[in-house]
Amino acid sequence: MQEKDDLDLKEKVSLNFLERIIEDDLANDRVPNGTIVTRFPPEPNGYLHIGHIKAICINFGLAATYGGRCHLRLDDTNPEKEEQEYINAIKKDIRWLGFDWGTHEYYASDYYQNLYEIAVRLIEEGKAYVDSLSAEEMRTYRGTLTEAGKNSPYRDRSIEENLTLFEEMRQGKHPEGTHILRAKIDMSSPNINMRDPALYRIKFAHHLRTGDRWCIYPMYDFTHPISDALEGITHSICTLEFEDHRPAYDWATSIDGIKHTPHQYEFARLNINYLVMSKRRLLNLVKLGIVTGWDDPRMPTISGIRRRGYSPESMKDFINRVGVAKVEGVVDYSLMEFCVREDLNKRSDRLMVVLDPLKVIIDNYPENKIEYFEAVNNPEDPNSATHQIPFGRELYIEREDFMEEPPKKYHRLYPGNEIRLKYAYYIKADSVVKDEQGTVTEVHCTYDPLSKGGTTPDERKIKGTSHWVSATECVTIEARLYDKLFLDENPGKSTGNYLDDLNPDSLVIVPEAKAEPEILSAKVGDYLQFIRNGYFCRDTTDGQDGKLIFNRTVTLKDSWAKMKKKMGM
RNA sequence: UGGGAAGUCGCCAAGCGGUUAAGGCUCUGGUUUUUGGUGCCGGCAUCGGGGGUUCGAAUCCCUCCUUCCCAGCCA
C-alpha cells in the first residue's frame, strides 16, 4: 500500500509541459485572479473527430484541474463553409464526452463589431492599410520562403484614403477580391505570416449568425488572438502548425487598447495509424458515399465512434495514456482498442449470440423439452444480476466451433471430442449431416446429463467451451461487423491515394444472427459483449423502427486467430 | 539553400548533471479461467551521429544528420 501511494504521488509529480507552464505562471502570479481560462475553438465546418478529443481534453481538463474555466468558442469567420448542423453536432459531441462550458458559449462573430473598431483604429494609427492588389499579385509581392517580399504599391496610401476605402468595403461598394485590409508589419520578415498579413477580406456571403450585416470578414490571425483577449483567456492552446503564427498572435494582442494579454502554446496533434483525420478527407468519404454519413460507425468522428459503441470514458482514458507533448508522432490504433476493451470488459453485460449458425442436434435429449440455465450478466462485476437462457434439443453453435478434421491444438467440437456448452451441458459430437456441396448442415451429438451447469462429479477437464442458443427459442438479429476503414496504416502513403487503401470488408452485415431471448431487453446506449464475439451496441439510427440491429464496437482479443496464423492456416 | 519546431525501446512517454533510463500499448514466454476473453507472473532500450565541458551527461556546450510545419483574400 505504501508503495502504491508512492507511485500515485510520482504520477502526480510528472507534469506535461502545459501543466508545468501553468503551474509556473500560477506560482509567479502571472495569472489574473489566479483563474486559468482556456478555450476550445472549433470552426463549425465539419464534424469533430478523435483528434479534437485531445484538444477538448486538454483545454477542459486543464481548466478543471486548476479550478478555472474553459470556453466553447465557435470560430465562425468563414461563412462560406460553416453550417448550423456542425454547430449542433459539435455541442452534442463535447457534452457526450462529459464536458460542460456552462454559460461560456461564444462565437467569433460576437466580436465582429469590436474587431471592426480595432481595425479602424489600426488604420488611424497607420498600422493597417487597404491593399488593392489582386490575390495573384499579392502572392508575387509576398516573396518566397527564401526571398523577402516587396511592399505593395498601395502600402503608403494616406490614412484618409484607407479609412474611406475600408468604410466602402464595409458598405459593400467593392466586389470580392478587389481590396483587402492588411496589417503593416514587415514585408521582409523571414516569417511569412508577418509579411503584412491580411486582416479583412470582402465576402458577400450570408453568415449563420450575423446574416447579411457584414460583407467583410476578419481573418484568423486577427480574430483569434483578439477573441482570446476579449474573453480573458489566459492560455491559448493550439496545435503545432500554429507555432509560426505566434508572432502574429502576439502582434494582435499587443495592439493599443487591448487590455488583456493571453499567450499561445502549441502541442502536437493526435495522429493514429489506419485512420484519416483531416476534415477534407472525412468530408470526401461522406460526399462520395463511401460511408453513410458523418456518423457512420467506421468514421473516426466523435459521432461515428459513439454510434460504433465506444464509451466516452474509454476515449478520455486513451487521450490520457497518449500524453501531451510537442513531438509529432503516430499513436498505434491498438492502444485505442485496448482502452475500449478495458472499459467495456468492466461494464458490459454478456449475451450469447451466434453469428454464423451451425445446427447441433442432441440425440439423447428429450424432444420438446426446454430447460433454463442461469447466466451471470457480467462476471467482472461481483454484484452482477443474472438472467435465464433457454436450452433444448436443437441448438446453434458457431460454425467455427466445429471441424470435421481439426488441426493440432483445436479443442473445440469435432467427431469424438467433448466440449462444454457454456452454462449448460457437455456434448460430444457423433456424426454429421451434409448437403450436396458437402457442407456440414447438422452435427449430431450426445450430452452428458451429469454435466448439468457445466461441471461433472468426476471433475474431468474440458478444454473447449462454446456459446450457443436454442434453435427454437432464439431471436434473429442483424449484426453489423465493423472493421478498420483502411487497410494501410498510413492510408494513401504507398498508393498515392487514400481511397485506394479502403478496406472492402470494413462492414460485413450478418442479416440473421441468432441470439438468446435476453437480447430483447437491450436498449440503445447499453454496452454489450456477445460472448467470444466482441463488444456490441444497439444501433441508434437504423434500429428505430424496432428492428434489432447491433454494431460491433470491437472484437475481443483473439489469440487463437494469432495461433492459426502462426501455424500457417 | 529563409524562418519555426522536434529527435529517449516497434508505438506513445517519463526523465530537467549522480536513477539498475519510470510507466502504458504492441510483441513474447508462463499461469489461472465454464469467454482460446479477463486476471496474474516474467521478458524486451544506454538515450539521432560526432566532438567537447565535468569526478560524473539522455540531461550543459559545439557541430553534423534526419523529420515535420509555413509562400490561402482557410482555420
XYZ file of C-alpha atoms (C1' of nucleotides) in Angstrom:
644
model
C 0.000 0.000 0.000
C 2.780 2.341 0.920
C 4.395 1.524 -2.357
C 1.215 2.279 -4.248
C 0.875 5.664 -2.568
C 4.387 6.490 -3.638
C 3.550 5.556 -7.163
C 0.454 7.725 -7.212
C 2.497 10.579 -5.880
C 5.075 10.056 -8.557
C 2.440 10.117 -11.258
C 1.172 13.417 -9.996
C 4.628 14.913 -9.917
C 5.138 14.122 -13.563
C 3.525 17.057 -15.316
C 3.233 17.595 -19.008
C 4.740 20.756 -20.448
C 1.469 22.683 -20.398
C 0.798 21.842 -16.765
C 4.319 22.924 -15.998
C 3.802 26.272 -17.706
C 0.529 26.821 -15.900
C 1.909 25.914 -12.505
C 4.826 28.190 -13.107
C 2.532 31.045 -14.149
C 0.349 30.439 -11.132
C 3.334 30.334 -8.797
C 4.714 33.575 -10.205
C 1.458 35.442 -10.063
C 1.154 35.832 -13.800
C -2.479 34.724 -13.939
C -5.173 37.376 -13.301
C -7.111 36.386 -10.165
C -5.288 33.088 -10.334
C -8.019 31.858 -12.676
C -6.901 29.750 -15.596
C -9.084 30.367 -18.628
C -8.766 28.154 -21.700
C -10.938 27.740 -24.737
C -11.851 25.147 -27.300
C -12.321 26.996 -30.607
C -13.587 24.681 -33.360
C -14.624 26.044 -36.719
C -18.126 24.747 -37.481
C -17.195 23.487 -40.915
C -17.312 19.776 -40.198
C -17.771 17.199 -37.503
C -15.400 16.810 -34.610
C -13.108 13.793 -34.768
C -10.868 11.856 -32.429
C -8.115 14.397 -32.878
C -10.381 17.035 -31.418
C -10.935 14.886 -28.355
C -7.336 15.547 -27.447
C -7.797 19.310 -27.728
C -11.047 19.117 -25.790
C -9.489 17.042 -23.020
C -6.501 19.350 -22.780
C -8.479 22.563 -22.635
C -11.366 21.438 -20.466
C -9.069 19.207 -18.451
C -6.542 21.921 -17.636
C -9.321 24.311 -16.647
C -10.789 21.672 -14.378
C -7.580 20.617 -12.661
C -6.578 24.203 -11.952
C -10.032 25.369 -10.943
C -10.509 27.651 -13.912
C -12.908 27.560 -16.806
C -12.956 26.622 -20.448
C -14.916 28.492 -23.065
C -16.528 26.958 -26.082
C -15.951 29.337 -28.921
C -17.206 28.605 -32.414
C -14.723 30.176 -34.723
C -17.151 31.306 -37.383
C -15.229 33.710 -39.571
C -15.698 31.969 -42.896
C -19.440 31.944 -43.647
C -18.963 30.050 -46.881
C -18.009 26.872 -45.105
C -19.886 26.960 -41.854
C -23.222 25.372 -41.058
C -25.623 25.161 -38.141
C -25.658 21.369 -38.417
C -21.995 21.378 -37.491
C -22.534 23.669 -34.519
C -25.218 21.363 -33.161
C -23.049 18.296 -33.662
C -20.042 19.935 -32.020
C -22.009 20.813 -28.902
C -23.552 17.371 -28.677
C -20.160 15.713 -29.038
C -18.473 17.764 -26.328
C -21.324 17.056 -23.939
C -21.145 13.369 -24.752
C -17.540 13.410 -23.636
C -18.761 14.792 -20.333
C -17.506 18.363 -20.573
C -19.526 21.455 -19.809
C -18.812 25.020 -20.815
C -21.630 26.366 -18.673
C -22.643 29.830 -19.832
C -19.385 30.349 -21.678
C -20.577 29.721 -25.194
C -19.156 32.254 -27.592
C -18.843 32.898 -31.273
C -16.071 34.760 -33.006
C -18.871 36.601 -34.762
C -19.872 38.054 -31.382
C -16.781 40.235 -31.770
C -17.268 41.483 -35.316
C -18.079 44.993 -34.133
C -15.095 45.110 -31.749
C -12.847 43.739 -34.416
C -14.067 46.319 -36.887
C -13.406 49.158 -34.484
C -9.949 47.869 -33.727
C -9.236 47.667 -37.441
C -10.307 51.275 -37.920
C -8.055 52.298 -35.074
C -5.139 50.457 -36.660
C -5.726 52.367 -39.872
C -5.853 55.641 -37.981
C -2.557 54.798 -36.365
C -1.027 53.942 -39.710
C -0.684 50.261 -38.755
C -3.025 48.890 -41.371
C -3.839 49.722 -44.964
C -6.161 48.777 -47.736
C -4.363 46.894 -50.450
C -5.806 46.696 -53.930
C -3.543 44.079 -55.372
C -5.226 41.008 -56.809
C -4.745 37.731 -54.977
C -2.191 36.617 -57.569
C -0.293 39.884 -57.351
C -0.262 39.661 -53.620
C 1.278 36.243 -53.830
C 4.010 37.584 -56.053
C 4.724 40.507 -53.788
C 4.841 38.233 -50.768
C 8.116 36.719 -51.945
C 9.066 33.141 -51.201
C 10.352 31.149 -48.268
C 13.882 32.239 -49.083
C 13.338 35.652 -50.643
C 11.953 38.700 -48.929
C 8.692 40.171 -50.130
C 8.184 43.598 -51.684
C 5.986 46.377 -50.420
C 2.695 46.729 -52.196
C 2.378 49.927 -54.238
C -0.707 50.658 -52.154
C 1.134 50.352 -48.878
C 1.588 54.070 -48.439
C -1.911 55.254 -49.087
C -2.960 58.092 -46.842
C -4.823 57.340 -43.666
C -7.829 59.188 -45.024
C -7.884 57.155 -48.215
C -7.537 53.933 -46.249
C -10.347 54.928 -43.965
C -12.586 55.771 -46.880
C -11.812 52.594 -48.757
C -12.294 50.387 -45.704
C -15.598 52.072 -44.995
C -16.650 51.486 -48.600
C -15.605 47.877 -48.300
C -17.828 47.560 -45.278
C -20.680 49.165 -47.126
C -20.410 46.675 -49.930
C -19.276 49.140 -52.549
C -16.460 46.951 -53.781
C -16.643 43.486 -55.267
C -14.964 40.500 -53.647
C -11.270 40.323 -54.307
C -10.759 43.961 -55.185
C -9.484 45.204 -51.845
C -8.237 43.760 -48.640
C -7.195 45.205 -45.318
C -3.668 44.299 -44.310
C -1.559 44.889 -41.256
C 1.508 46.997 -41.950
C 4.235 44.929 -40.390
C 7.262 43.862 -42.423
C 7.374 42.508 -45.954
C 10.919 41.293 -45.451
C 10.219 39.245 -42.357
C 11.674 35.741 -42.549
C 8.327 34.619 -41.137
C 5.863 34.775 -43.982
C 2.984 35.248 -41.582
C 4.408 38.616 -40.657
C 4.640 39.926 -44.237
C 1.685 42.266 -43.866
C -0.918 39.600 -43.053
C -4.468 40.046 -44.318
C -6.873 41.274 -41.674
C -10.159 41.568 -43.562
C -11.452 40.290 -46.870
C -14.657 41.075 -48.748
C -17.187 38.243 -48.899
C -20.765 38.678 -49.931
C -21.834 35.638 -48.015
C -24.731 35.097 -45.688
C -23.492 34.401 -42.200
C -25.222 31.933 -39.904
C -25.462 34.377 -37.063
C -24.886 37.848 -38.428
C -26.879 37.299 -41.591
C -26.093 39.963 -44.172
C -24.962 42.574 -41.693
C -21.370 42.238 -42.829
C -19.747 41.750 -46.165
C -16.241 41.980 -44.800
C -14.986 39.188 -42.592
C -11.921 39.157 -40.352
C -9.136 36.626 -40.815
C -7.982 34.052 -38.288
C -4.736 35.804 -37.364
C -6.686 38.897 -36.444
C -9.826 37.346 -34.977
C -8.424 34.586 -32.865
C -5.983 36.468 -30.641
C -8.376 39.339 -30.102
C -11.228 36.982 -29.271
C -8.936 35.346 -26.728
C -8.039 38.717 -25.266
C -11.651 39.863 -25.064
C -12.682 36.701 -23.269
C -9.825 36.874 -20.810
C -8.260 33.642 -21.998
C -5.008 33.073 -20.129
C -3.617 30.093 -22.017
C -4.490 29.761 -25.657
C -3.580 26.222 -26.571
C -3.423 25.108 -30.167
C -1.635 22.632 -32.381
C 1.920 22.803 -33.662
C 1.163 24.183 -37.113
C 0.296 27.492 -35.472
C 3.736 27.953 -33.991
C 4.622 30.162 -36.934
C 1.596 32.271 -36.197
C 2.598 33.069 -32.640
C 4.338 36.319 -33.664
C 1.113 37.357 -35.389
C -0.795 36.371 -32.281
C 1.489 38.450 -30.129
C 1.283 41.340 -32.575
C -2.518 41.357 -32.368
C -2.690 41.074 -28.607
C -0.247 43.975 -28.308
C -2.460 46.382 -30.246
C -3.002 49.545 -28.217
C -6.122 49.364 -26.158
C -6.162 45.606 -25.742
C -6.341 45.178 -22.012
C -5.585 41.535 -21.536
C -2.686 39.554 -22.943
C -3.210 35.845 -23.427
C -0.385 33.581 -24.538
C -0.362 30.888 -27.132
C 1.139 27.436 -26.576
C 1.311 24.629 -29.058
C 1.097 20.851 -28.670
C 1.373 18.013 -31.169
C -1.914 16.995 -32.703
C -3.106 13.429 -32.350
C -2.342 11.074 -35.196
C -3.465 7.457 -35.170
C -2.442 4.921 -37.750
C -5.065 3.341 -40.037
C -7.163 6.482 -39.691
C -7.612 9.592 -41.774
C -8.301 12.641 -39.718
C -8.388 15.650 -41.994
C -11.768 17.300 -42.416
C -11.235 17.394 -46.154
C -10.790 13.652 -46.387
C -13.610 12.920 -43.981
C -15.949 15.185 -45.900
C -14.905 13.375 -49.042
C -15.769 9.965 -47.605
C -19.221 11.319 -46.836
C -19.708 13.046 -50.186
C -18.556 10.052 -52.221
C -20.920 7.817 -50.313
C -18.135 5.575 -49.124
C -19.668 5.827 -45.683
C -23.295 6.503 -44.861
C -22.616 9.849 -43.187
C -20.520 11.695 -40.657
C -21.839 9.316 -38.003
C -21.094 6.127 -39.893
C -19.634 3.771 -37.262
C -16.458 3.485 -39.323
C -15.804 7.200 -39.220
C -13.251 8.495 -36.695
C -15.664 11.301 -35.891
C -16.968 11.567 -32.375
C -20.466 10.856 -33.631
C -19.132 7.870 -35.525
C -17.360 6.272 -32.616
C -20.324 6.994 -30.375
C -22.572 5.113 -32.759
C -19.966 2.389 -33.018
C -20.246 1.867 -29.269
C -17.088 3.429 -27.904
C -17.593 4.877 -24.444
C -16.579 8.452 -23.641
C -14.671 7.163 -20.613
C -12.529 4.914 -22.754
C -11.725 7.761 -25.122
C -10.671 10.060 -22.316
C -8.536 7.289 -20.902
C -6.975 6.846 -24.325
C -6.116 10.537 -24.552
C -4.628 10.370 -21.096
C -2.415 7.472 -21.993
C -1.199 9.145 -25.154
C 0.023 12.143 -23.221
C 0.690 15.718 -24.236
C 3.982 16.800 -25.796
C 5.455 18.592 -28.773
C 6.702 15.531 -30.587
C 4.763 14.719 -33.723
C 4.077 11.047 -33.638
C 1.596 8.439 -34.677
C -0.171 6.515 -31.975
C -0.977 2.853 -32.546
C -4.576 2.057 -33.276
C -4.115 -0.852 -30.885
C -3.802 1.489 -27.922
C -7.239 2.863 -28.638
C -8.692 -0.612 -28.983
C -7.044 -1.600 -25.735
C -8.702 1.308 -23.917
C -12.095 0.462 -25.337
C -11.815 -3.209 -24.461
C -10.594 -2.459 -20.978
C -13.562 -0.222 -20.235
C -16.140 -2.378 -21.964
C -14.877 -5.523 -20.268
C -15.700 -3.993 -16.909
C -19.072 -2.552 -17.768
C -20.799 -4.650 -20.405
C -23.381 -7.346 -19.884
C -22.680 -10.671 -21.579
C -25.016 -12.294 -24.006
C -24.752 -15.366 -26.214
C -25.195 -14.642 -29.898
C -24.263 -16.990 -32.723
C -23.171 -15.059 -35.784
C -22.650 -17.972 -38.140
C -25.058 -20.669 -37.005
C -24.474 -24.373 -37.343
C -27.232 -26.639 -36.110
C -26.475 -29.078 -33.333
C -28.924 -31.819 -32.500
C -28.586 -33.622 -29.212
C -29.930 -37.047 -29.985
C -30.253 -38.210 -26.403
C -32.013 -35.089 -25.189
C -35.834 -35.229 -24.988
C -37.769 -33.671 -27.824
C -39.840 -30.621 -26.975
C -38.151 -30.215 -23.633
C -36.931 -26.755 -22.709
C -34.949 -26.066 -19.608
C -33.426 -22.825 -18.426
C -29.963 -22.064 -17.243
C -28.899 -19.112 -15.221
C -26.186 -16.865 -16.646
C -24.272 -14.073 -14.949
C -24.782 -10.805 -16.753
C -21.259 -9.631 -16.113
C -18.732 -11.914 -14.438
C -16.418 -8.927 -13.910
C -18.973 -7.374 -11.620
C -19.322 -9.111 -8.254
C -22.804 -7.643 -7.810
C -23.971 -8.638 -11.239
C -27.543 -9.755 -11.789
C -28.320 -12.922 -13.712
C -30.736 -13.952 -16.415
C -32.189 -17.205 -17.774
C -31.253 -18.849 -21.044
C -33.484 -21.472 -22.699
C -31.907 -24.758 -23.758
C -33.336 -27.525 -25.897
C -32.608 -30.457 -28.156
C -31.786 -28.335 -31.162
C -29.228 -25.623 -30.827
C -27.000 -23.380 -32.865
C -23.319 -23.072 -32.247
C -20.761 -21.028 -34.158
C -19.780 -22.783 -37.385
C -16.189 -22.006 -36.461
C -16.593 -24.101 -33.343
C -16.887 -27.358 -35.251
C -14.413 -29.030 -37.598
C -14.543 -32.474 -39.101
C -10.800 -32.643 -39.397
C -9.345 -30.406 -36.745
C -5.797 -29.133 -36.783
C -3.463 -29.532 -33.853
C -4.421 -27.658 -30.699
C -8.017 -27.247 -31.857
C -10.026 -28.014 -28.797
C -13.492 -27.232 -29.927
C -16.082 -29.660 -31.246
C -15.006 -32.397 -33.658
C -16.087 -36.002 -34.073
C -15.406 -37.876 -30.860
C -14.480 -34.755 -28.892
C -16.365 -33.370 -25.957
C -16.860 -29.682 -25.278
C -18.852 -27.674 -22.811
C -21.832 -25.579 -23.808
C -21.428 -22.621 -21.518
C -23.761 -22.776 -18.513
C -25.427 -25.947 -19.888
C -24.013 -29.408 -20.592
C -21.077 -31.228 -22.082
C -21.733 -32.590 -25.538
C -19.806 -34.993 -27.716
C -20.007 -34.981 -31.497
C -21.100 -38.257 -33.028
C -21.926 -37.683 -36.679
C -22.633 -35.025 -39.260
C -25.207 -34.419 -41.964
C -24.062 -32.696 -45.137
C -25.744 -31.118 -48.119
C -24.981 -31.758 -51.804
C -22.000 -29.428 -51.685
C -20.535 -31.320 -48.802
C -21.143 -28.543 -46.310
C -21.985 -29.706 -42.853
C -25.590 -28.762 -42.038
C -26.099 -30.612 -38.767
C -23.926 -32.069 -36.100
C -25.446 -34.847 -34.075
C -24.255 -35.061 -30.514
C -24.861 -36.755 -27.226
C -24.947 -34.869 -23.991
C -23.918 -35.945 -20.524
C -26.805 -35.405 -18.100
C -24.319 -35.364 -15.220
C -22.641 -32.270 -16.643
C -25.588 -30.005 -15.979
C -24.478 -26.441 -15.303
C -21.110 -27.063 -16.862
C -19.299 -29.321 -14.398
C -19.325 -33.043 -13.647
C -18.910 -35.018 -10.430
C -15.767 -36.636 -11.814
C -14.337 -33.179 -12.459
C -12.951 -34.166 -15.819
C -11.218 -31.380 -17.711
C -12.923 -29.906 -20.727
C -10.731 -27.767 -22.918
C -13.324 -26.075 -25.056
C -16.361 -24.065 -24.070
C -18.726 -22.797 -26.717
C -21.544 -20.326 -26.688
C -24.855 -21.457 -28.128
C -28.532 -20.573 -28.496
C -31.671 -22.656 -28.616
C -32.757 -23.124 -32.233
C -36.392 -22.864 -31.277
C -36.246 -20.098 -28.684
C -33.659 -17.788 -30.214
C -34.215 -14.323 -31.638
C -32.966 -13.276 -35.052
C -30.995 -10.051 -35.147
C -28.881 -8.178 -37.658
C -25.255 -7.831 -36.695
C -23.020 -5.299 -38.388
C -19.408 -6.275 -38.125
C -17.266 -3.212 -38.463
C -13.568 -3.211 -39.088
C -10.966 -0.616 -39.985
C -11.921 1.597 -42.931
C -8.388 1.437 -44.301
C -6.026 -1.454 -44.752
C -2.806 0.532 -44.753
C -1.573 2.048 -41.535
C -0.842 5.213 -43.458
C -3.726 5.494 -45.910
C -2.515 6.730 -49.275
C 1.168 6.649 -48.386
C 2.155 3.871 -50.747
C -0.738 4.034 -53.210
C -0.744 7.809 -53.552
C -4.476 7.969 -52.935
C -6.009 7.104 -49.612
C -9.136 5.840 -51.346
C -7.038 3.073 -52.857
C -6.391 1.720 -49.393
C -10.039 1.281 -48.448
C -10.848 -1.957 -46.702
C -13.530 -3.726 -48.770
C -14.580 -5.606 -45.646
C -14.873 -2.648 -43.312
C -18.547 -3.574 -42.912
C -19.823 -7.130 -43.023
C -23.525 -7.432 -42.410
C -24.829 -10.599 -40.814
C -28.550 -10.385 -41.547
C -29.606 -13.347 -39.452
C -27.552 -13.857 -36.364
C -29.161 -15.944 -33.637
C -29.389 -14.507 -30.161
C -30.671 -15.649 -26.834
C -34.010 -14.002 -25.959
C -32.422 -11.792 -23.326
C -31.276 -9.563 -26.175
C -34.809 -8.205 -26.407
C -34.062 -6.177 -23.292
C -31.045 -4.457 -24.853
C -31.553 -0.732 -25.104
C -29.862 1.935 -27.153
C -26.816 3.045 -25.219
C -26.231 -0.302 -23.499
C -22.740 -1.687 -23.764
C -22.862 -5.402 -24.505
C -20.498 -8.255 -25.018
C -21.533 -11.056 -27.312
C -19.549 -13.778 -25.631
C -16.486 -14.785 -27.625
C -17.529 -12.476 -30.473
C -16.809 -8.982 -29.274
C -18.451 -5.895 -27.889
C -21.661 -4.695 -29.483
C -24.235 -1.992 -29.075
C -27.663 -1.393 -30.470
C -27.593 0.900 -33.464
C -29.044 4.299 -32.738
C -30.073 5.237 -36.221
C -31.247 2.274 -38.242
C -32.910 0.398 -35.431
C -35.547 2.968 -34.649
C -38.376 1.003 -36.201
C -37.808 -1.681 -33.604
C -35.572 -3.751 -35.833
C -32.829 -5.406 -33.845
C -29.595 -4.104 -35.289
C -26.341 -4.357 -33.415
C -22.999 -2.789 -34.241
C -19.763 -4.471 -33.379
C -17.675 -1.955 -31.497
C -14.503 -4.007 -31.321
C -13.632 -7.675 -31.346
C -12.256 -9.496 -28.368
C -8.562 -10.210 -28.455
C -8.167 -13.433 -30.349
C -5.109 -15.466 -29.529
C -6.497 -18.455 -31.386
C -6.548 -16.430 -34.602
C -2.982 -15.459 -33.886
C -2.017 -19.068 -33.367
C -3.750 -20.130 -36.572
C -1.762 -17.541 -38.431
C 1.434 -18.762 -36.862
C 0.648 -22.308 -37.845
C 0.079 -21.090 -41.384
C -3.651 -21.738 -41.552
C 19.531 26.781 -49.667
C 14.713 31.736 -45.161
C 12.037 31.028 -40.662
C 9.783 27.906 -36.900
C 9.811 23.149 -34.270
C 11.157 18.107 -32.881
C 14.600 13.783 -32.284
C 14.761 8.520 -25.326
C 12.566 0.629 -26.787
C 8.211 -1.438 -32.779
C 4.286 2.895 -30.927
C 3.307 6.710 -27.158
C 6.004 8.776 -22.987
C 8.676 9.937 -18.035
C 13.463 11.864 -17.122
C 15.454 18.710 -16.156
C 24.023 16.966 -14.157
C 24.845 11.357 -9.985
C 18.380 6.530 -11.220
C 19.798 -0.647 -12.186
C 16.950 5.060 -18.059
C 9.624 5.160 -14.986
C 5.040 3.608 -16.984
C 1.439 2.164 -20.813
C 0.443 -0.207 -25.708
C 2.400 -3.852 -29.050
C 5.191 -8.281 -29.178
C 6.602 -12.513 -26.342
C 7.096 -16.710 -22.584
C 4.199 -18.885 -18.426
C -0.173 -19.348 -15.248
C -5.496 -19.026 -13.920
C -10.087 -19.420 -16.339
C -17.486 -22.577 -17.709
C -15.449 -16.437 -22.957
C -8.543 -19.594 -26.910
C -11.764 -13.094 -23.322
C -10.345 -11.296 -18.382
C -6.831 -11.622 -14.369
C -1.914 -12.750 -12.553
C 3.662 -13.521 -13.044
C 8.005 -12.798 -16.341
C 10.929 -10.972 -20.796
C 12.049 -6.864 -24.021
C 16.342 0.461 -24.798
C 22.032 3.474 -22.765
C 19.018 7.940 -24.977
C 19.796 10.548 -33.864
C 25.696 10.809 -35.054
C 30.388 13.019 -33.712
C 33.137 16.186 -30.659
C 33.632 18.837 -26.007
C 32.679 20.593 -20.609
C 32.536 17.762 -15.956
C 34.928 13.419 -10.868
C 30.197 12.241 -13.346
C 25.720 13.791 -19.178
C 19.860 11.253 -22.020
C 20.245 15.765 -19.161
C 25.181 21.606 -20.372
C 28.080 23.492 -24.987
C 29.560 22.894 -30.286
C 28.749 20.545 -34.784
C 26.537 17.423 -38.190
C 22.248 14.350 -39.648
C 17.026 13.298 -40.001
C 11.835 14.520 -39.775
C 7.708 17.945 -39.574
C 5.316 22.950 -40.404
C 4.978 27.856 -43.205
C 4.629 31.233 -49.624
C -4.997 30.866 -48.589
C -8.295 37.129 -49.662
C -8.847 28.793 -44.904
C -8.693 27.833 -39.773
